[in-house]
mmCIF file of C-alpha atoms (C1' of nucleotides) in Angstrom:
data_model
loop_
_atom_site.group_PDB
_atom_site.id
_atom_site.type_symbol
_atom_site.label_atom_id
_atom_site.label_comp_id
_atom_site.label_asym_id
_atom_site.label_seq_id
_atom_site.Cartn_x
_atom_site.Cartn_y
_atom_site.Cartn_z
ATOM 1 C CA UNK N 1 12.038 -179.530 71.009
ATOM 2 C CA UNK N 2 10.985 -182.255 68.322
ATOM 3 C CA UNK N 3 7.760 -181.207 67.192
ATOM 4 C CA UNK N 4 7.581 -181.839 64.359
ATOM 5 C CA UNK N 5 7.262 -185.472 64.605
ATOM 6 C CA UNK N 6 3.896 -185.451 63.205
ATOM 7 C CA UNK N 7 4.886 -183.917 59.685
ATOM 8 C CA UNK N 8 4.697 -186.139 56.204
ATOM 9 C CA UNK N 9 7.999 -186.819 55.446
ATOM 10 C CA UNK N 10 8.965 -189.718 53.507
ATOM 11 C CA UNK N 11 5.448 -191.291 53.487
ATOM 12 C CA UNK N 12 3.062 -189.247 50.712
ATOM 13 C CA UNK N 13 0.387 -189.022 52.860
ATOM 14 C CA UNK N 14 -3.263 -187.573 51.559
ATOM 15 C CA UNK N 15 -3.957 -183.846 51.933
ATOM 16 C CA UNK N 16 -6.833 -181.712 51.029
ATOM 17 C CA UNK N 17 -10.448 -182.704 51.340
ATOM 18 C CA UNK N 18 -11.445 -185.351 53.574
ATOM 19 C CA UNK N 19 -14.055 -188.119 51.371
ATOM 20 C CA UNK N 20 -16.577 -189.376 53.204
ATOM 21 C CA UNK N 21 -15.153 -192.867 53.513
ATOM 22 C CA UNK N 22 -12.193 -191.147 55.501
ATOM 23 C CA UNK N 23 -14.525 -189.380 58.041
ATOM 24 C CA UNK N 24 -16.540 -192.706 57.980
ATOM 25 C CA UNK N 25 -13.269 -194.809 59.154
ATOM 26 C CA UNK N 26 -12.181 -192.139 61.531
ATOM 27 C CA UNK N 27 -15.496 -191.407 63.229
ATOM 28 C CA UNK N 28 -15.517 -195.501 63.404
ATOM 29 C CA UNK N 29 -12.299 -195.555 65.077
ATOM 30 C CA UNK N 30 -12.384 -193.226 67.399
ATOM 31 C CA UNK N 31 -15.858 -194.684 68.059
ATOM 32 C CA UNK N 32 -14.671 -197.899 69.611
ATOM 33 C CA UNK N 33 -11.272 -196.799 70.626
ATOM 34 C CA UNK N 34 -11.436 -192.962 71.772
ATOM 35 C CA UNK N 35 -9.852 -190.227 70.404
ATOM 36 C CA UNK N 36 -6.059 -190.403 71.580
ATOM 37 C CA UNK N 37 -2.629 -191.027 69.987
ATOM 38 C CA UNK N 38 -3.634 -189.145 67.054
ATOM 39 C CA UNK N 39 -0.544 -190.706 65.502
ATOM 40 C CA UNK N 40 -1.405 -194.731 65.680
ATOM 41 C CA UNK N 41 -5.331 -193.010 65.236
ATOM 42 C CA UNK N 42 -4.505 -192.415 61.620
ATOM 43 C CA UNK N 43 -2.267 -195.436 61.064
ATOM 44 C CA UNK N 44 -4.511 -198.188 62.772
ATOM 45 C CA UNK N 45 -7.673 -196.977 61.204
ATOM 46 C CA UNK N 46 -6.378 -197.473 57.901
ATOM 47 C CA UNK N 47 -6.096 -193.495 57.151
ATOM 48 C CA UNK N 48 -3.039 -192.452 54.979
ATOM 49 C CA UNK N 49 -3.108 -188.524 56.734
ATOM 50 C CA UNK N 50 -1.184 -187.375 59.247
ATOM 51 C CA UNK N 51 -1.993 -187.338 62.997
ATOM 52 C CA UNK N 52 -2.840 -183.669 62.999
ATOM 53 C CA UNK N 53 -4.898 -184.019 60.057
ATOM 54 C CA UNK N 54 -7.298 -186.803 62.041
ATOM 55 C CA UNK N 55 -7.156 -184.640 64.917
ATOM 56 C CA UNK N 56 -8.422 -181.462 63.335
ATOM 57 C CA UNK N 57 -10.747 -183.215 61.073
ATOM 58 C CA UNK N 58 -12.020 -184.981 64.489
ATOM 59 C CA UNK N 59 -12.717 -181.850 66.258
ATOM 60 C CA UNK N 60 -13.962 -179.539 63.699
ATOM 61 C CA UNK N 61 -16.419 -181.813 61.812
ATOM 62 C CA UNK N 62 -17.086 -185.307 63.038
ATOM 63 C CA UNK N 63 -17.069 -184.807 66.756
ATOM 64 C CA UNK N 64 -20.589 -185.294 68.301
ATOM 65 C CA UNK N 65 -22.674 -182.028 68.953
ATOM 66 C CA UNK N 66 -20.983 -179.974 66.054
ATOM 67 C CA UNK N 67 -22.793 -177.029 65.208
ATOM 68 C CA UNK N 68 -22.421 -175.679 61.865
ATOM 69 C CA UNK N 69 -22.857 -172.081 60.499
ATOM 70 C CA UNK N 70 -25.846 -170.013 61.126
ATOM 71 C CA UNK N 71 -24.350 -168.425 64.523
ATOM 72 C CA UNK N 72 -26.832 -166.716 65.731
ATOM 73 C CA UNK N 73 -27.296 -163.085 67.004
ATOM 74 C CA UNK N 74 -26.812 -163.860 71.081
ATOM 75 C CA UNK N 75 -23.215 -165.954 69.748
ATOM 76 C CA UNK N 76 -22.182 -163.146 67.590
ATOM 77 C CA UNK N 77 -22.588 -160.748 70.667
ATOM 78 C CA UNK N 78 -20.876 -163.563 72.733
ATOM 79 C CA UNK N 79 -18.560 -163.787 70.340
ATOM 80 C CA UNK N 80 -17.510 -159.954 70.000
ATOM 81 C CA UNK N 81 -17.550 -159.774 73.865
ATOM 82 C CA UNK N 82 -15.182 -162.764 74.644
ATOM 83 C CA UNK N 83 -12.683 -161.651 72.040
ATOM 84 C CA UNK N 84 -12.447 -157.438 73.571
ATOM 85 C CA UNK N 85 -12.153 -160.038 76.515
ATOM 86 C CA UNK N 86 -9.695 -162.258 75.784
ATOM 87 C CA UNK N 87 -8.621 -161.245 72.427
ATOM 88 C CA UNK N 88 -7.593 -164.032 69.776
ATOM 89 C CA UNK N 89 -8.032 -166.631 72.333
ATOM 90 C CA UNK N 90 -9.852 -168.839 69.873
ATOM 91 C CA UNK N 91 -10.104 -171.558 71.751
ATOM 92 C CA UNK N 92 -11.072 -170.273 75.051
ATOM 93 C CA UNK N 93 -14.123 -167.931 73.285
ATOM 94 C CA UNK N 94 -15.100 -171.770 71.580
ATOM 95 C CA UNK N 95 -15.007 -173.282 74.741
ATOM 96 C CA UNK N 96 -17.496 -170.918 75.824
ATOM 97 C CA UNK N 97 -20.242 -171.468 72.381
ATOM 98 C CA UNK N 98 -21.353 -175.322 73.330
ATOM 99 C CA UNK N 99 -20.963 -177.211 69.593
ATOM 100 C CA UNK N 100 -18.708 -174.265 67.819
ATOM 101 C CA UNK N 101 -15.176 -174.807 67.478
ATOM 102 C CA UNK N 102 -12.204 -172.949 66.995
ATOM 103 C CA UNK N 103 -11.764 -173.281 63.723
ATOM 104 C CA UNK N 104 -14.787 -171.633 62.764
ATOM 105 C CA UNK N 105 -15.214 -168.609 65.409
ATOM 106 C CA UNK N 106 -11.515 -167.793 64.148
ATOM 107 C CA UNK N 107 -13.004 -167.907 60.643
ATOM 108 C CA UNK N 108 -15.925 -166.601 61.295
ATOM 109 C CA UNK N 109 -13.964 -163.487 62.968
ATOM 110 C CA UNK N 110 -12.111 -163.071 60.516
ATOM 111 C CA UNK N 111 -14.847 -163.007 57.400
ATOM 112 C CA UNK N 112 -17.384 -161.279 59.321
ATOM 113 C CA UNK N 113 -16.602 -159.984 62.492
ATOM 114 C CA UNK N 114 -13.440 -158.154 62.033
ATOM 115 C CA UNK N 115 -14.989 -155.999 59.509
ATOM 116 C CA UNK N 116 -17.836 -154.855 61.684
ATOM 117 C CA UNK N 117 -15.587 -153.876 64.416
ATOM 118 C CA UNK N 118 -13.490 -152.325 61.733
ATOM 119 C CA UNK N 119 -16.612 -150.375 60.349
ATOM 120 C CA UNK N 120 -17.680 -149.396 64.147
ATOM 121 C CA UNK N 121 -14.495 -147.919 65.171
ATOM 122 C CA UNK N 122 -12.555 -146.703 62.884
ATOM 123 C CA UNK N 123 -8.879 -146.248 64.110
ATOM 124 C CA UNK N 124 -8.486 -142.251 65.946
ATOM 125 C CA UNK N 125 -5.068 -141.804 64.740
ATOM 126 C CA UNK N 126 -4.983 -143.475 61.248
ATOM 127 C CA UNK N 127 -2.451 -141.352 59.398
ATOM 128 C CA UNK N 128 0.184 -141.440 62.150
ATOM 129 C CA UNK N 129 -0.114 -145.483 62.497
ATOM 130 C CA UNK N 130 0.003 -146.069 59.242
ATOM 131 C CA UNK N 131 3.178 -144.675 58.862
ATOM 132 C CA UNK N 132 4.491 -147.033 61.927
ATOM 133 C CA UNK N 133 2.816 -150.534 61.174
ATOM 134 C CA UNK N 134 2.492 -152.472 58.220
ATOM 135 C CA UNK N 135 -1.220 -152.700 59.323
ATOM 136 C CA UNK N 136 -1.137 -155.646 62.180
ATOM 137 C CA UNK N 137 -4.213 -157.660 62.008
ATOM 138 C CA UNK N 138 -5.279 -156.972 65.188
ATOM 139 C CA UNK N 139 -5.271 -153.754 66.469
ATOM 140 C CA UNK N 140 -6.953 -152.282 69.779
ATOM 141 C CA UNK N 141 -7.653 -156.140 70.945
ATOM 142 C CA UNK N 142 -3.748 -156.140 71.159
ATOM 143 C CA UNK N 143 -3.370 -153.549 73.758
ATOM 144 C CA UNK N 144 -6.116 -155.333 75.993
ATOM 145 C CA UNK N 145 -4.346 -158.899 76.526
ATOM 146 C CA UNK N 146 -0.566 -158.452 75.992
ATOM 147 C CA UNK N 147 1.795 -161.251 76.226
ATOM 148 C CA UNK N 148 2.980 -161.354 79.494
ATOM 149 C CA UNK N 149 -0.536 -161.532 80.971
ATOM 150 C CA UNK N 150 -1.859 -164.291 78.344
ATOM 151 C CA UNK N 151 1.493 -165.981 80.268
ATOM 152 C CA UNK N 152 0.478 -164.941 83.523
ATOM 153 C CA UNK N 153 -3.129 -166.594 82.954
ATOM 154 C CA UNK N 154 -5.091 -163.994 81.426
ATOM 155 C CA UNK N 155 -4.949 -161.396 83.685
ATOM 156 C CA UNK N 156 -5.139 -157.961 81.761
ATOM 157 C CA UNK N 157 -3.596 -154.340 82.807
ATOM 158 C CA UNK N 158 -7.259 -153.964 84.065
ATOM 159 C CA UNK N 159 -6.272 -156.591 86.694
ATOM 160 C CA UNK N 160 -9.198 -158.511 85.594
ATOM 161 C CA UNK N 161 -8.031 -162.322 85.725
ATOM 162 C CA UNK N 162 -10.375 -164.333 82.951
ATOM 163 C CA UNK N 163 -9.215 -167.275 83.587
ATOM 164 C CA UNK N 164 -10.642 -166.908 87.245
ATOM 165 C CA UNK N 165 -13.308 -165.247 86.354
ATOM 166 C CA UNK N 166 -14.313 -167.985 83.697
ATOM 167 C CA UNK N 167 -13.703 -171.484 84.921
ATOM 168 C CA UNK N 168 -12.328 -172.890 81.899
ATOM 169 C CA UNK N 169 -11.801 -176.122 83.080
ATOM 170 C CA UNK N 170 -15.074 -176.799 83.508
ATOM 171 C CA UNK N 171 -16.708 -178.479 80.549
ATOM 172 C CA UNK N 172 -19.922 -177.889 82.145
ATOM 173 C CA UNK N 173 -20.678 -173.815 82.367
ATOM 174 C CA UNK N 174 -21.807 -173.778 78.684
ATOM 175 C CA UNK N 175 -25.221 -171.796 80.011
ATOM 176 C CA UNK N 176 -25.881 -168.701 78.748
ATOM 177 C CA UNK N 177 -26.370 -167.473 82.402
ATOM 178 C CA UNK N 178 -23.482 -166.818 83.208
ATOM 179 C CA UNK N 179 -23.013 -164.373 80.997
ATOM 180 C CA UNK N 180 -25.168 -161.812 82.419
ATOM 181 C CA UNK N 181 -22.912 -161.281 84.844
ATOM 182 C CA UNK N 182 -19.895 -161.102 82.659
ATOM 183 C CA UNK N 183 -21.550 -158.509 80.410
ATOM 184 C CA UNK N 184 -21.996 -156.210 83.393
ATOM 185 C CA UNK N 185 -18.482 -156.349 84.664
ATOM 186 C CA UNK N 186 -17.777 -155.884 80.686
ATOM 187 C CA UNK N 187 -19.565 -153.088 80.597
ATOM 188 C CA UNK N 188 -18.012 -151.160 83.529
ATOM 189 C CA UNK N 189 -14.567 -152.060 81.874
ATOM 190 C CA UNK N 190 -14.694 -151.426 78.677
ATOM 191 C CA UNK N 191 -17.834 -148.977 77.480
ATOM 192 C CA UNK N 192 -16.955 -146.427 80.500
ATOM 193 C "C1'" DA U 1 -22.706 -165.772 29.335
ATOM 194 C "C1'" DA U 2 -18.037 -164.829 30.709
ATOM 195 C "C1'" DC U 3 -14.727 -163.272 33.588
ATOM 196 C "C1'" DG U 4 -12.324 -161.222 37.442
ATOM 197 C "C1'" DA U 5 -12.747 -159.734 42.330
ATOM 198 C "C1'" DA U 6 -14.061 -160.619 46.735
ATOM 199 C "C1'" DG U 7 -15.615 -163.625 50.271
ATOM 200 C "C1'" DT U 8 -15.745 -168.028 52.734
ATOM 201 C "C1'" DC U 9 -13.984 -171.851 55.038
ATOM 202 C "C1'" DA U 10 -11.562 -176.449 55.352
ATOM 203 C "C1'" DA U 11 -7.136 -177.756 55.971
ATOM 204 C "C1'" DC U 12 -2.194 -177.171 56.704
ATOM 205 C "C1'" DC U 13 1.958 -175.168 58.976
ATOM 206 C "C1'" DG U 14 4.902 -173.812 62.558
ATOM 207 C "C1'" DC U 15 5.268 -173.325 66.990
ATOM 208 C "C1'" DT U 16 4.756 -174.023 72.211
ATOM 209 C "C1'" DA U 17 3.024 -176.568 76.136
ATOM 210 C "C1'" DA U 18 2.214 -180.717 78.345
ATOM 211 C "C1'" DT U 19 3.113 -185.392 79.029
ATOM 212 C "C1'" DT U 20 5.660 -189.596 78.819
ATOM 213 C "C1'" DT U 21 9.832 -192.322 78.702
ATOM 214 C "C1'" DG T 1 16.505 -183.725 84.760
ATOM 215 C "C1'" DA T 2 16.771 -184.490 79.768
ATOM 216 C "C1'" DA T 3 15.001 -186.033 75.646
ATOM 217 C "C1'" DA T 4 11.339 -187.619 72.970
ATOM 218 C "C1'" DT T 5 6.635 -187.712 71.957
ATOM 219 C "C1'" DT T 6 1.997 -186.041 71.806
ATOM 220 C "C1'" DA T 7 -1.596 -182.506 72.090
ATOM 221 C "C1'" DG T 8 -3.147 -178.209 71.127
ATOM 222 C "C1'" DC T 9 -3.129 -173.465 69.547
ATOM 223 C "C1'" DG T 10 -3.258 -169.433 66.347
ATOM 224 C "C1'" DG T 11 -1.851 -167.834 61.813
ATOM 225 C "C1'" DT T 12 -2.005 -168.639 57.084
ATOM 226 C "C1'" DT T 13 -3.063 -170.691 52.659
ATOM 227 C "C1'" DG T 14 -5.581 -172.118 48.787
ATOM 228 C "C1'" DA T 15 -9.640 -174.162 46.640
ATOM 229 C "C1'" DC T 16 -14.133 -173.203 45.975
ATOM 230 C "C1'" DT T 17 -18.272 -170.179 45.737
ATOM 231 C "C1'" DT T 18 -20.658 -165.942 45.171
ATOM 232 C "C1'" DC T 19 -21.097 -161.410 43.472
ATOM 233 C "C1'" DG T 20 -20.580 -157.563 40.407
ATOM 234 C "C1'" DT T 21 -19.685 -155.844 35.914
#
DNA sequence: AACGAAGTCAACCGCTAATTT
DNA sequence: GAAATTAGCGGTTGACTTCGT
């Protein structure tokens, strides 16, 4: 398939740090006109970046009801949960922590998190693996959502189907309520 | 104070999935 | 149904900051 459509190519286009006046014409933009067509986004409103630059920039920073840093305690236990859940899903655990996005759960997993788990359980049978894998980046979240059943919607070799358990497509289920009950079944699964 | 190491995070890249033509 | 386009995802990079010596 063509996708890479949306790459520079002949056109220098800006890269690096958006200024302010950038976020202030795309915020505008997408203001009056909505945040489609990421492509004719960043040529109509005068931006010289790419379409996936707008689009990321959109999401992660200028998007109403952004949250930034200072995750607290409950999301960093949501956080850890979702992921021995659905592993590096980032986008799924985000849609679960209202005003976080992707971009920084996957960031903040990676400076923070990944370490603590890493410091909590430290691999059984280090000398033999080490000899077998360059050291994968993740490790025992691997053998809890496998390929075939992020393909097959998210159901794991426990049988446990996430993406019926969590209703994903619902914008709405940000409550914290819900969780209660996933952090029993969670429990029974995966602390036995 | 200076410098290198380590940590953080915004942004980009490559790819697939979904949608449109 | 095929091809083209668009949207979205996760992995990775690199600039910047903080920390330790």
């Amino acid at each position: 398939m063509a996708a890479k459509n949306d790459q520079p190519t002949k056109k220098l286009v800006n890269r690096g740090a958006w200024t302010a006046e950038e976020d202030g014409k795309l915020a505008q933009y997408i203001e009056i006109h909505g945040a489609k067509k990421w492509k004719s986004v960043a040529v109509k409103a005068g931006l010289n970046r790419c379409g996936k630059s707008c689009r990321l920039r959109w999401l992660n920073y200028l998007r109403p009801n952004i949250k930034r840093g200072n995750i607290s305690d409950q999301e960093e236990d949501l956080i850890l949960r979702l992921h021995k859940l659905l592993g590096n899903r980032w986008s799924l655990i985000a849609g679960r922590l209202p005003g976080r996005t992707d971009n920084e759960i996957k960031n903040y997993w990676n400076s923070h998190l990944s370490k603590k788990i890493n410091q909590q359980k430290p691999k059984p049978c280090e000398s033999s693996a080490e000899k077998h894998e360059p050291e994968p980046q993740k490790t025992w979240e691997n053998t809890e959502v496998s390929e075939e059943s992020k393909k097959e919607g998210g159901e794991s070799e426990t049988g446990f189907n996430v993406d019926d358990f969590f209703d994903f497509s619902s914008e709405e289920s940000f409550g914290l309520e819900w969780m209660n009950t996933f952090l029993e079944l969670d429990e029974g699964l995966y602390f036995s």
